[in-house]
Coordinates of N, CA and C in Angstrom, one line a residue:
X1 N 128.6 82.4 84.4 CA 130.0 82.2 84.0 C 130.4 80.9 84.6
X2 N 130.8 80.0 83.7 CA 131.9 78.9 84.3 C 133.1 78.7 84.3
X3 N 133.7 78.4 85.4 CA 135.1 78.2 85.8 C 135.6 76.7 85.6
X4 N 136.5 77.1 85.1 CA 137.2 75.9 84.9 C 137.7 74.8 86.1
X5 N 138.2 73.6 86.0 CA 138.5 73.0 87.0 C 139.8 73.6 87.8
X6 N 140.9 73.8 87.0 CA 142.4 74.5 87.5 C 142.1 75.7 88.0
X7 N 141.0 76.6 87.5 CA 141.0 78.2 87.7 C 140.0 78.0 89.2
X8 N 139.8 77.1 89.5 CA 138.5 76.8 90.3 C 139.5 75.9 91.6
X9 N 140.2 75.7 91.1 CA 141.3 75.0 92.5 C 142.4 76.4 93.1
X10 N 142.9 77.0 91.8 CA 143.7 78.0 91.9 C 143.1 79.0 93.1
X11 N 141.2 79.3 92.4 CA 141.4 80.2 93.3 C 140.7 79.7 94.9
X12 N 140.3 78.8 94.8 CA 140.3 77.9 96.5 C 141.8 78.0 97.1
X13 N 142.7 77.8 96.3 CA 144.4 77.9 97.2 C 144.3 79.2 97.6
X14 N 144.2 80.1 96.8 CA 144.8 81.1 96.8 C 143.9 81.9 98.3
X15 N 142.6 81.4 98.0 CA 141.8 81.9 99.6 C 142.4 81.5 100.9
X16 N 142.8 80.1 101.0 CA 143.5 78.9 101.5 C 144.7 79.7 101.9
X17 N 145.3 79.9 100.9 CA 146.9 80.8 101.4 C 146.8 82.6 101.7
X18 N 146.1 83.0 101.4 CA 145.8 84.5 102.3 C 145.7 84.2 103.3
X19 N 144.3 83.0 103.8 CA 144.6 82.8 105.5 C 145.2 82.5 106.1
X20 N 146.4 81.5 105.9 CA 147.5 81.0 106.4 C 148.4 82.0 106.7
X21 N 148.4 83.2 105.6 CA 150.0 84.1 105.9 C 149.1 85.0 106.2
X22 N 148.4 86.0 106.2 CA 147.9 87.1 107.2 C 147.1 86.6 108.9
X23 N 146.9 84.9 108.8 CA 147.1 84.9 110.3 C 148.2 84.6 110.9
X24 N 149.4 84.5 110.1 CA 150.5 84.3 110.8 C 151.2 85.7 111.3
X25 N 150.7 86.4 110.0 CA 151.3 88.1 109.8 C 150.7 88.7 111.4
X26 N 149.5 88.7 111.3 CA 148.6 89.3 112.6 C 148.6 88.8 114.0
X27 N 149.8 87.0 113.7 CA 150.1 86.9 115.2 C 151.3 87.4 115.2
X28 N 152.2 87.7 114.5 CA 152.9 88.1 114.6 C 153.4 89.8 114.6
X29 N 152.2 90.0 114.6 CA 152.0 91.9 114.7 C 151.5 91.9 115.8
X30 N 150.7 91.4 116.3 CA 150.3 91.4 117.9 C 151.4 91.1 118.5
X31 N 152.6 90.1 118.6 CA 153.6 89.8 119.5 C 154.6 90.8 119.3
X32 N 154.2 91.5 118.4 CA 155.5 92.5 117.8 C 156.1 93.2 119.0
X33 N 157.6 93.0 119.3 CA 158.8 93.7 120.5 C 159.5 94.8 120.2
X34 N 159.9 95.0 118.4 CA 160.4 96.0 118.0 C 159.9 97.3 118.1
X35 N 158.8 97.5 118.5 CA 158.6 99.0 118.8 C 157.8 99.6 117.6
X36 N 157.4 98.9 116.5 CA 157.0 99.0 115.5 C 155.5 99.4 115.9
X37 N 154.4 98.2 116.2 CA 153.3 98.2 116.6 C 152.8 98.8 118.1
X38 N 153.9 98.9 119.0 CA 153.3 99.6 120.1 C 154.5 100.4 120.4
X39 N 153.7 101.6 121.1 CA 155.1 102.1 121.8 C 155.1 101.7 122.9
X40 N 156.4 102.4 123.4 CA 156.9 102.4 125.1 C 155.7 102.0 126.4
X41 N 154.6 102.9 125.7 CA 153.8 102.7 126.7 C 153.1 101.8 126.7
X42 N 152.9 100.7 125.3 CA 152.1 99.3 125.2 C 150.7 99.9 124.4
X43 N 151.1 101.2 123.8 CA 149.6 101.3 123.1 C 150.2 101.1 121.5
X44 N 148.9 100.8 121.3 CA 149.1 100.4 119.4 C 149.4 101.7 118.7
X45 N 150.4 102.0 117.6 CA 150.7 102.4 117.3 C 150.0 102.8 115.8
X46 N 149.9 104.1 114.8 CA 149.5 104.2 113.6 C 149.8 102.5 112.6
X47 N 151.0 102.3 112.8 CA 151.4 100.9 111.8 C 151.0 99.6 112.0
X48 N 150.8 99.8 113.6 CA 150.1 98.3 113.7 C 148.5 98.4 113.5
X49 N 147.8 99.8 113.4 CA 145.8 99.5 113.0 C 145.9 99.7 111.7
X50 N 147.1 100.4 110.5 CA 146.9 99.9 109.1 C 147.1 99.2 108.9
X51 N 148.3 98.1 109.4 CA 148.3 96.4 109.1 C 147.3 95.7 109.5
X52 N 147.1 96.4 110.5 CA 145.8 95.3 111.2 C 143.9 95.6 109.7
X53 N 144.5 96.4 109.4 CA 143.2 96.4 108.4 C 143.6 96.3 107.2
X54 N 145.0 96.0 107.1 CA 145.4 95.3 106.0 C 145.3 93.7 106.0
X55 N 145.2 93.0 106.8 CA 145.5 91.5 107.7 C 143.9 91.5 107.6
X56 N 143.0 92.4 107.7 CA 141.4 92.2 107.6 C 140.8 92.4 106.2
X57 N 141.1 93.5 105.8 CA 140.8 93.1 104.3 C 141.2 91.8 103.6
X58 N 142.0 91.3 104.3 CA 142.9 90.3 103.2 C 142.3 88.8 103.7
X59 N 141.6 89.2 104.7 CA 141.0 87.8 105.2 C 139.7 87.9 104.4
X60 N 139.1 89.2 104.4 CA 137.4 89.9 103.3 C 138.4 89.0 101.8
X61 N 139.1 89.2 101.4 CA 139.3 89.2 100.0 C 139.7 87.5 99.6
X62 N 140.7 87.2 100.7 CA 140.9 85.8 100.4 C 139.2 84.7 100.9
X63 N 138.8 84.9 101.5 CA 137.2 84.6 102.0 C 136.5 84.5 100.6
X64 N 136.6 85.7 99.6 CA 135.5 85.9 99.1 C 136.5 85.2 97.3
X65 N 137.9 85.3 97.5 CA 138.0 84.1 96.7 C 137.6 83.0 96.1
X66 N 138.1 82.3 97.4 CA 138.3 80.8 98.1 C 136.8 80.9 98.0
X67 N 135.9 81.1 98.1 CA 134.4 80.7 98.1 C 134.0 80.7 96.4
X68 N 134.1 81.9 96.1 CA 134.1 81.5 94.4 C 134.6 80.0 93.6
X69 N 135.8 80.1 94.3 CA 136.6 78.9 94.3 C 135.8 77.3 94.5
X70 N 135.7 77.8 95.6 CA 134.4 76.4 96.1 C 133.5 76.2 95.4
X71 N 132.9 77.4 95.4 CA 131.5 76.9 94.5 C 132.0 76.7 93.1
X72 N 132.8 77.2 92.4 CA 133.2 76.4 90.9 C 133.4 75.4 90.8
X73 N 134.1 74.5 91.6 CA 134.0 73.2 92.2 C 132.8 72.3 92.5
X74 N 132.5 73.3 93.2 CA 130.9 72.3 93.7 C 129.9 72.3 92.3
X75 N 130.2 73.3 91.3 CA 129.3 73.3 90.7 C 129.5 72.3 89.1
X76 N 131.1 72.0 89.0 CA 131.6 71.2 88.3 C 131.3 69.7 89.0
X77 N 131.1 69.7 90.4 CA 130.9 68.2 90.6 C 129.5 67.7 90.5
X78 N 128.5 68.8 90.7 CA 127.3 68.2 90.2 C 127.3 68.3 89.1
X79 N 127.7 69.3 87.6 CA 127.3 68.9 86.4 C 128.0 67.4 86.4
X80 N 129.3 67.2 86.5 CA 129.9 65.5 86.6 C 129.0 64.6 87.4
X81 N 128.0 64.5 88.2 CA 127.2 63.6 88.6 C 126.1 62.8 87.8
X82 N 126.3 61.2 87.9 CA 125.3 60.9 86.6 C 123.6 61.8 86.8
X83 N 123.3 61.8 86.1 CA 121.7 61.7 86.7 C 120.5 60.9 86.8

């Protein structure tokens, strides 16, 4: 199957931007004060290990984008290379 040039950038961003916002999400669940991710006592909480494997899957999924992504790219620049 060939990807287009736009559908081949699209999905490089789109890998690109899962990792930008779920490592911002998972520093910011780690620093979490609200009581949300840990309790009283400083231990993690049910909400903070399903985000946290939500924040991991999403790094598996933006990963396995963003590389599809690349290589449709890489593979549009060598057909475009003279021979």
């Amino acid at each position: 199957m060939k990807l287009s040039r736009p559908v081949s950038w699209f999905l490089l961003a789109f890998g690109v931007w899962s990792w930008v916002i779920w490592i911002t999400f998972a520093k910011n669940l780690w620093k979490d004060g609200s009581g949300l991710a840990f309790d009283d006592a400083g231990d993690p909480t049910t909400y903070f290990w399903v985000h946290l494997l939500l924040a991991i899957a999403s790094f598996l999924l933006g990963t396995v984008v963003g590389g599809i992504g690349f290589r449709g790219l890489r593979a549009l620049r060598k057909r475009d290379l003279p021979v």
